[in-house]
Amino acid sequence: MTPLPRRGSITDVAGLRVGHFTDARRPTGCTVLLCEQGAVAGVDVRGAAPGTRETDLLNPVNSVQQVHALLLSGGSAFGLDAASGVMRWLDERGHGFKVGPARVPIVPAAVLFDLWLGDPSMRPDAAAGYAACEAASDEPPAEGCVGAGAGATVGKIFGIERAMKGGIGCASVKVGGVTVAAMVAVNAIGDVIDPATGQVVAGARGEDGRCRIGIAQAMLRGALPARHLTGMATTIGIVATDAVLDKVAATKMAQMSHDGLARSINPVHTLTDGDVMFALATGASGLPGNLNLLGVLAAEVTAQAVLRAVRAAVGLDQAGLPHLPAARDL
């Protein structure tokens, strides 16, 4: 298989490090983005079934101004436990928000549902979060079926047996001296679509198991969603920049990044998706952030990261688990 060309990485934003933990027992894991010295962050939650931690702190009216890490995890709500391990790793190194005699690491997190694949009692925990921190590097992180993308699937609206493999992917761009990058774990109920062509890259398959049918078109022809969809989905990600932003601006950038999800996933933000996008600003460039520019770039790199996630994924063909081909298999 010829390696896919890179479209940049979230670690192109100087000062950020990414680490994965991938569980060897079943397809699940977590991914941490470290900014130990602190960075301004915002968040926007669009899906109706989110699993999150510490997102209220990111509201611009609240007092904490910086985070020290962001966590993306599988395992549904159980996976939020991995953030405790990230906190412990940061605490051991003296990083955190100073509160009286202590420093409290601020680690917002979001999770996706991957409990369909294998024993659901196996999910990321505090040890997994700690291990992801230990693995963190400023090198471009691995993509596809690793970390929070290990158990990700897409195109589940007609049932898991007709889905395809999702994953985690990155993209970045630099314009006017400012870098904007994204990292997205794609576990959508809908199809992943290339905005440049309108073609389905990965998503719901037809009865033959090989034809990507196009969910919107199939539903317009009368196809109905599967009855039991609760908790099947969620796409979670981070957009980051080295521009100088406050919490209000970071929140707006997170909102605008969802345009990238809407361009590349259909349907998105459904009742059974818990779609969450974080935004992070390090200020390392020293340049003020122009939100009309940053919002456009954030949406673009988010869409490209979604595409990269499914194109880098590998198919799942293990005994006792659903057969889930990847885009490269079809």
Tab-separated table of C-alpha atoms in Angstrom:
chain	number	residue	atom	x	y	z
A	1	MET	CA	0.000	0.000	0.000
A	2	THR	CA	1.454	3.369	-1.026
A	3	PRO	CA	1.610	5.728	1.979
A	4	LEU	CA	-0.896	8.565	1.859
A	5	PRO	CA	0.582	12.036	1.362
A	6	ARG	CA	0.596	14.074	4.544
A	7	ARG	CA	-1.488	17.209	4.795
A	8	GLY	CA	0.270	18.501	7.881
A	9	SER	CA	-0.239	17.749	11.536
A	10	ILE	CA	-1.588	19.423	14.648
A	11	THR	CA	1.979	19.391	15.980
A	12	ASP	CA	2.820	21.938	13.270
A	13	VAL	CA	1.568	24.383	15.909
A	14	ALA	CA	4.771	24.895	17.881
A	15	GLY	CA	4.670	23.838	21.514
A	16	LEU	CA	2.029	21.132	21.165
A	17	ARG	CA	2.704	17.449	21.730
A	18	VAL	CA	0.427	14.495	20.972
A	19	GLY	CA	0.450	10.987	22.392
A	20	HIS	CA	-1.712	7.939	21.689
A	21	PHE	CA	-2.621	4.953	23.810
A	22	THR	CA	-4.042	2.066	21.767
A	23	ASP	CA	-5.450	-0.910	23.655
A	24	ALA	CA	-4.058	-4.196	22.343
A	25	ARG	CA	-7.035	-6.174	23.693
A	26	ARG	CA	-9.777	-4.640	21.576
A	27	PRO	CA	-10.200	-1.627	19.268
A	28	THR	CA	-10.210	1.350	21.635
A	29	GLY	CA	-7.807	3.940	22.989
A	30	CYS	CA	-7.232	7.594	23.796
A	31	THR	CA	-5.250	10.537	22.472
A	32	VAL	CA	-3.827	13.421	24.497
A	33	LEU	CA	-2.720	16.841	23.297
A	34	LEU	CA	-0.308	18.393	25.785
A	35	CYS	CA	0.252	22.133	26.246
A	36	GLU	CA	1.832	21.926	29.701
A	37	GLN	CA	2.657	25.624	30.023
A	38	GLY	CA	-0.966	26.553	29.340
A	39	ALA	CA	-2.983	27.651	26.310
A	40	VAL	CA	-6.284	29.462	25.794
A	41	ALA	CA	-9.123	27.134	24.842
A	42	GLY	CA	-12.753	27.147	23.761
A	43	VAL	CA	-15.276	24.457	22.887
A	44	ASP	CA	-18.462	23.983	20.903
A	45	VAL	CA	-20.753	20.975	21.440
A	46	ARG	CA	-23.171	20.289	18.595
A	47	GLY	CA	-24.184	16.648	18.861
A	48	ALA	CA	-27.173	15.721	21.027
A	49	ALA	CA	-25.419	12.860	22.854
A	50	PRO	CA	-22.101	14.260	24.116
A	51	GLY	CA	-19.759	12.797	26.697
A	52	THR	CA	-17.536	15.563	28.068
A	53	ARG	CA	-15.481	16.725	31.042
A	54	GLU	CA	-14.585	20.256	32.192
A	55	THR	CA	-16.191	21.924	29.167
A	56	ASP	CA	-18.022	24.422	31.405
A	57	LEU	CA	-14.627	25.827	32.422
A	58	LEU	CA	-14.123	26.926	28.820
A	59	ASN	CA	-17.159	29.199	28.838
A	60	PRO	CA	-15.739	32.717	28.357
A	61	VAL	CA	-17.561	34.003	31.451
A	62	ASN	CA	-15.751	31.530	33.718
A	63	SER	CA	-12.499	32.322	35.450
A	64	VAL	CA	-9.979	29.677	34.320
A	65	GLN	CA	-8.159	31.126	31.319
A	66	GLN	CA	-5.912	28.278	30.190
A	67	VAL	CA	-5.842	24.511	29.852
A	68	HIS	CA	-2.830	22.211	30.167
A	69	ALA	CA	-4.041	19.330	28.006
A	70	LEU	CA	-7.005	18.157	25.955
A	71	LEU	CA	-8.100	14.534	25.799
A	72	LEU	CA	-9.985	12.609	23.120
A	73	SER	CA	-10.995	9.089	24.137
A	74	GLY	CA	-12.924	6.014	23.187
A	75	GLY	CA	-14.925	4.017	25.703
A	76	SER	CA	-18.008	6.241	25.840
A	77	ALA	CA	-18.489	7.972	29.210
A	78	PHE	CA	-16.210	5.398	30.857
A	79	GLY	CA	-13.337	6.828	28.801
A	80	LEU	CA	-13.525	10.121	30.676
A	81	ASP	CA	-11.598	8.307	33.410
A	82	ALA	CA	-8.496	8.587	31.206
A	83	ALA	CA	-8.358	12.306	31.985
A	84	SER	CA	-7.466	11.425	35.591
A	85	GLY	CA	-4.268	9.837	34.331
A	86	VAL	CA	-3.450	12.940	32.301
A	87	MET	CA	-3.999	15.051	35.428
A	88	ARG	CA	-1.689	12.805	37.435
A	89	TRP	CA	1.040	13.031	34.788
A	90	LEU	CA	0.823	16.835	34.732
A	91	ASP	CA	0.627	17.079	38.527
A	92	GLU	CA	3.799	15.020	38.947
A	93	ARG	CA	5.600	17.594	36.811
A	94	GLY	CA	4.211	20.666	38.555
A	95	HIS	CA	1.864	21.842	35.809
A	96	GLY	CA	-1.545	23.291	36.567
A	97	PHE	CA	-3.734	26.216	37.556
A	98	LYS	CA	-2.477	27.678	40.837
A	99	VAL	CA	-5.131	27.470	43.529
A	100	GLY	CA	-3.840	28.402	46.973
A	101	PRO	CA	-1.030	25.980	47.871
A	102	ALA	CA	-1.785	23.600	44.988
A	103	ARG	CA	-1.656	23.463	41.199
A	104	VAL	CA	-4.639	21.829	39.521
A	105	PRO	CA	-4.115	20.639	35.928
A	106	ILE	CA	-6.996	21.632	33.652
A	107	VAL	CA	-7.809	18.767	31.268
A	108	PRO	CA	-11.071	19.071	29.310
A	109	ALA	CA	-12.043	15.869	27.524
A	110	ALA	CA	-14.546	14.390	25.098
A	111	VAL	CA	-15.365	10.770	24.325
A	112	LEU	CA	-16.787	8.719	21.486
A	113	PHE	CA	-18.739	5.456	21.553
A	114	ASP	CA	-16.760	2.376	20.468
A	115	LEU	CA	-18.227	-0.226	22.833
A	116	TRP	CA	-19.675	-2.170	19.867
A	117	LEU	CA	-16.287	-3.704	19.120
A	118	GLY	CA	-15.247	-6.470	21.505
A	119	ASP	CA	-15.625	-6.669	25.288
A	120	PRO	CA	-17.218	-3.368	26.403
A	121	SER	CA	-15.671	-3.727	29.867
A	122	MET	CA	-12.313	-2.883	28.261
A	123	ARG	CA	-12.083	0.892	27.890
A	124	PRO	CA	-9.503	3.642	28.413
A	125	ASP	CA	-8.829	4.350	32.089
A	126	ALA	CA	-6.453	6.540	34.097
A	127	ALA	CA	-3.511	4.277	33.245
A	128	ALA	CA	-4.327	4.709	29.548
A	129	GLY	CA	-4.353	8.500	29.863
A	130	TYR	CA	-1.021	8.421	31.694
A	131	ALA	CA	0.474	6.152	29.024
A	132	ALA	CA	-0.687	8.525	26.279
A	133	CYS	CA	1.162	11.362	28.033
A	134	GLU	CA	4.299	9.235	28.300
A	135	ALA	CA	4.104	8.624	24.540
A	136	ALA	CA	3.586	12.297	23.638
A	137	SER	CA	5.882	13.862	21.063
A	138	ASP	CA	6.092	16.950	18.894
A	139	GLU	CA	6.505	14.690	15.857
A	140	PRO	CA	3.485	14.193	13.556
A	141	PRO	CA	1.295	11.640	15.344
A	142	ALA	CA	0.208	8.340	13.832
A	143	GLU	CA	-3.157	8.440	12.067
A	144	GLY	CA	-5.923	5.986	11.306
A	145	CYS	CA	-6.836	3.229	13.756
A	146	VAL	CA	-4.811	4.412	16.740
A	147	GLY	CA	-5.572	6.228	19.974
A	148	ALA	CA	-9.072	7.673	20.117
A	149	GLY	CA	-9.600	6.485	16.537
A	150	ALA	CA	-8.825	2.812	17.219
A	151	GLY	CA	-12.470	1.787	17.547
A	152	ALA	CA	-14.017	4.532	15.425
A	153	THR	CA	-16.525	3.564	12.739
A	154	VAL	CA	-18.575	5.508	10.189
A	155	GLY	CA	-21.793	5.057	8.234
A	156	LYS	CA	-23.721	3.286	11.003
A	157	ILE	CA	-27.172	4.718	10.377
A	158	PHE	CA	-28.443	1.478	8.790
A	159	GLY	CA	-26.705	-0.702	11.391
A	160	ILE	CA	-23.151	-1.511	12.457
A	161	GLU	CA	-23.019	-4.484	10.079
A	162	ARG	CA	-23.150	-2.073	7.106
A	163	ALA	CA	-20.651	0.432	8.512
A	164	MET	CA	-16.994	1.077	7.638
A	165	LYS	CA	-13.886	1.804	9.645
A	166	GLY	CA	-13.168	5.321	10.903
A	167	GLY	CA	-10.067	6.650	12.607
A	168	ILE	CA	-8.162	9.747	13.654
A	169	GLY	CA	-6.512	12.214	11.306
A	170	CYS	CA	-4.695	15.545	11.160
A	171	ALA	CA	-4.252	18.483	8.800
A	172	SER	CA	-2.659	21.924	8.958
A	173	VAL	CA	-2.200	25.106	6.948
A	174	LYS	CA	-0.118	28.255	7.374
A	175	VAL	CA	-1.343	31.615	6.058
A	176	GLY	CA	0.033	35.068	6.826
A	177	GLY	CA	2.477	33.768	9.409
A	178	VAL	CA	-0.228	31.969	11.402
A	179	THR	CA	-0.648	28.191	11.582
A	180	VAL	CA	-4.023	26.507	12.018
A	181	ALA	CA	-4.254	22.746	12.445
A	182	ALA	CA	-6.790	20.076	13.348
A	183	MET	CA	-6.915	16.574	14.785
A	184	VAL	CA	-10.240	14.732	14.512
A	185	ALA	CA	-11.388	11.275	15.656
A	186	VAL	CA	-14.118	10.320	13.187
A	187	ASN	CA	-16.814	8.010	14.552
A	188	ALA	CA	-19.791	9.388	12.659
A	189	ILE	CA	-23.201	7.855	12.179
A	190	GLY	CA	-23.102	9.417	8.714
A	191	ASP	CA	-20.996	9.175	5.566
A	192	VAL	CA	-17.626	10.846	5.135
A	193	ILE	CA	-17.702	12.888	1.939
A	194	ASP	CA	-14.911	14.568	0.004
A	195	PRO	CA	-16.083	18.204	-0.297
A	196	ALA	CA	-14.027	18.656	-3.454
A	197	THR	CA	-15.905	15.953	-5.368
A	198	GLY	CA	-19.077	15.249	-3.402
A	199	GLN	CA	-18.168	11.553	-3.437
A	200	VAL	CA	-18.609	9.252	-0.439
A	201	VAL	CA	-15.170	8.187	0.794
A	202	ALA	CA	-16.387	5.944	3.619
A	203	GLY	CA	-19.855	5.287	4.960
A	204	ALA	CA	-22.891	3.048	4.836
A	205	ARG	CA	-22.589	0.071	2.507
A	206	GLY	CA	-25.270	-1.615	0.444
A	207	GLU	CA	-26.464	-5.181	0.836
A	208	ASP	CA	-23.520	-6.406	-1.277
A	209	GLY	CA	-21.122	-5.078	1.355
A	210	ARG	CA	-18.970	-3.241	-1.173
A	211	CYS	CA	-21.070	-0.412	-2.603
A	212	ARG	CA	-21.072	2.893	-0.704
A	213	ILE	CA	-24.681	3.858	-1.214
A	214	GLY	CA	-24.802	7.450	0.050
A	215	ILE	CA	-26.972	7.817	3.152
A	216	ALA	CA	-28.798	10.996	2.155
A	217	GLN	CA	-29.676	9.626	-1.269
A	218	ALA	CA	-30.770	6.281	0.205
A	219	MET	CA	-33.027	7.990	2.734
A	220	LEU	CA	-34.561	10.164	0.019
A	221	ARG	CA	-35.419	6.923	-1.773
A	222	GLY	CA	-37.180	5.684	1.366
A	223	ALA	CA	-34.500	3.814	3.335
A	224	LEU	CA	-35.068	4.127	7.081
A	225	PRO	CA	-32.494	4.299	9.888
A	226	ALA	CA	-31.903	1.284	12.095
A	227	ARG	CA	-34.156	1.235	15.155
A	228	HIS	CA	-31.468	0.986	17.821
A	229	LEU	CA	-29.006	3.809	17.264
A	230	THR	CA	-28.497	5.168	20.777
A	231	GLY	CA	-24.835	5.865	21.463
A	232	MET	CA	-23.591	4.640	18.105
A	233	ALA	CA	-21.585	7.655	17.082
A	234	THR	CA	-19.720	10.917	17.844
A	235	THR	CA	-16.928	12.807	16.103
A	236	ILE	CA	-14.564	14.685	18.407
A	237	GLY	CA	-11.638	16.905	17.586
A	238	ILE	CA	-9.357	19.844	18.219
A	239	VAL	CA	-8.403	22.854	16.118
A	240	ALA	CA	-5.292	24.689	17.230
A	241	THR	CA	-3.482	27.855	16.229
A	242	ASP	CA	-0.388	29.802	17.217
A	243	ALA	CA	-2.295	33.096	16.902
A	244	VAL	CA	-3.120	35.177	19.981
A	245	LEU	CA	-6.759	34.646	21.027
A	246	ASP	CA	-8.832	35.133	24.155
A	247	LYS	CA	-11.479	32.651	25.303
A	248	VAL	CA	-14.261	34.399	23.388
A	249	ALA	CA	-12.324	34.180	20.138
A	250	ALA	CA	-11.264	30.581	20.806
A	251	THR	CA	-14.892	29.648	21.383
A	252	LYS	CA	-15.868	31.258	18.100
A	253	MET	CA	-13.112	29.379	16.280
A	254	ALA	CA	-14.419	26.134	17.753
A	255	GLN	CA	-17.896	27.013	16.481
A	256	MET	CA	-16.644	27.786	12.991
A	257	SER	CA	-14.619	24.577	12.844
A	258	HIS	CA	-17.901	22.634	12.875
A	259	ASP	CA	-18.449	23.914	9.338
A	260	GLY	CA	-15.664	21.507	8.392
A	261	LEU	CA	-17.585	18.610	9.938
A	262	ALA	CA	-20.722	19.658	8.062
A	263	ARG	CA	-18.827	19.699	4.757
A	264	SER	CA	-17.260	16.289	5.221
A	265	ILE	CA	-19.861	14.273	7.201
A	266	ASN	CA	-23.521	13.753	6.243
A	267	PRO	CA	-25.631	13.510	8.334
A	268	VAL	CA	-23.811	15.137	11.248
A	269	HIS	CA	-24.818	16.600	14.645
A	270	THR	CA	-27.618	14.053	15.001
A	271	LEU	CA	-29.521	12.859	18.063
A	272	THR	CA	-27.061	10.003	18.492
A	273	ASP	CA	-23.866	11.946	17.745
A	274	GLY	CA	-22.060	13.763	20.546
A	275	ASP	CA	-19.969	15.908	18.212
A	276	VAL	CA	-17.520	18.177	20.052
A	277	MET	CA	-14.799	20.477	18.721
A	278	PHE	CA	-12.238	22.124	20.987
A	279	ALA	CA	-10.169	25.138	19.929
A	280	LEU	CA	-6.742	25.928	21.332
A	281	ALA	CA	-4.576	29.041	20.921
A	282	THR	CA	-0.954	29.047	22.060
A	283	GLY	CA	-0.160	32.624	20.974
A	284	ALA	CA	3.347	31.453	20.027
A	285	SER	CA	3.384	33.405	16.751
A	286	GLY	CA	2.779	36.677	18.611
A	287	LEU	CA	0.297	37.637	15.891
A	288	PRO	CA	-3.269	38.666	16.700
A	289	GLY	CA	-5.920	36.304	15.449
A	290	ASN	CA	-8.236	37.490	12.689
A	291	LEU	CA	-11.324	35.351	13.213
A	292	ASN	CA	-12.608	35.842	9.683
A	293	LEU	CA	-9.394	34.185	8.531
A	294	LEU	CA	-9.008	31.688	11.358
A	295	GLY	CA	-12.598	30.480	11.057
A	296	VAL	CA	-12.169	29.739	7.357
A	297	LEU	CA	-8.895	27.929	7.983
A	298	ALA	CA	-10.280	26.009	10.961
A	299	ALA	CA	-13.185	24.675	8.899
A	300	GLU	CA	-10.842	23.722	6.066
A	301	VAL	CA	-8.334	21.801	8.179
A	302	THR	CA	-11.154	20.113	10.091
A	303	ALA	CA	-12.642	18.780	6.851
A	304	GLN	CA	-9.220	17.654	5.632
A	305	ALA	CA	-8.502	15.919	8.958
A	306	VAL	CA	-11.802	14.013	8.663
A	307	LEU	CA	-10.829	12.791	5.200
A	308	ARG	CA	-7.363	11.871	6.383
A	309	ALA	CA	-8.808	9.861	9.287
A	310	VAL	CA	-10.795	7.504	7.055
A	311	ARG	CA	-8.181	7.310	4.318
A	312	ALA	CA	-5.514	6.335	6.840
A	313	ALA	CA	-7.775	3.761	8.529
A	314	VAL	CA	-7.355	0.018	8.014
A	315	GLY	CA	-10.190	-2.473	7.841
A	316	LEU	CA	-11.310	-4.570	10.799
A	317	ASP	CA	-11.480	-8.310	10.158
A	318	GLN	CA	-11.192	-10.123	13.479
A	319	ALA	CA	-13.068	-13.145	14.759
A	320	GLY	CA	-16.031	-12.184	16.898
A	321	LEU	CA	-16.110	-8.573	15.673
A	322	PRO	CA	-18.101	-6.956	12.857
A	323	HIS	CA	-16.341	-7.021	9.480
A	324	LEU	CA	-15.647	-3.375	8.746
A	325	PRO	CA	-13.714	-2.485	5.581
A	326	ALA	CA	-11.812	0.770	5.308
A	327	ALA	CA	-11.895	3.229	2.434
A	328	ARG	CA	-8.668	1.753	1.063
A	329	ASP	CA	-10.293	-1.702	0.890
A	330	LEU	CA	-13.021	-0.588	-1.502
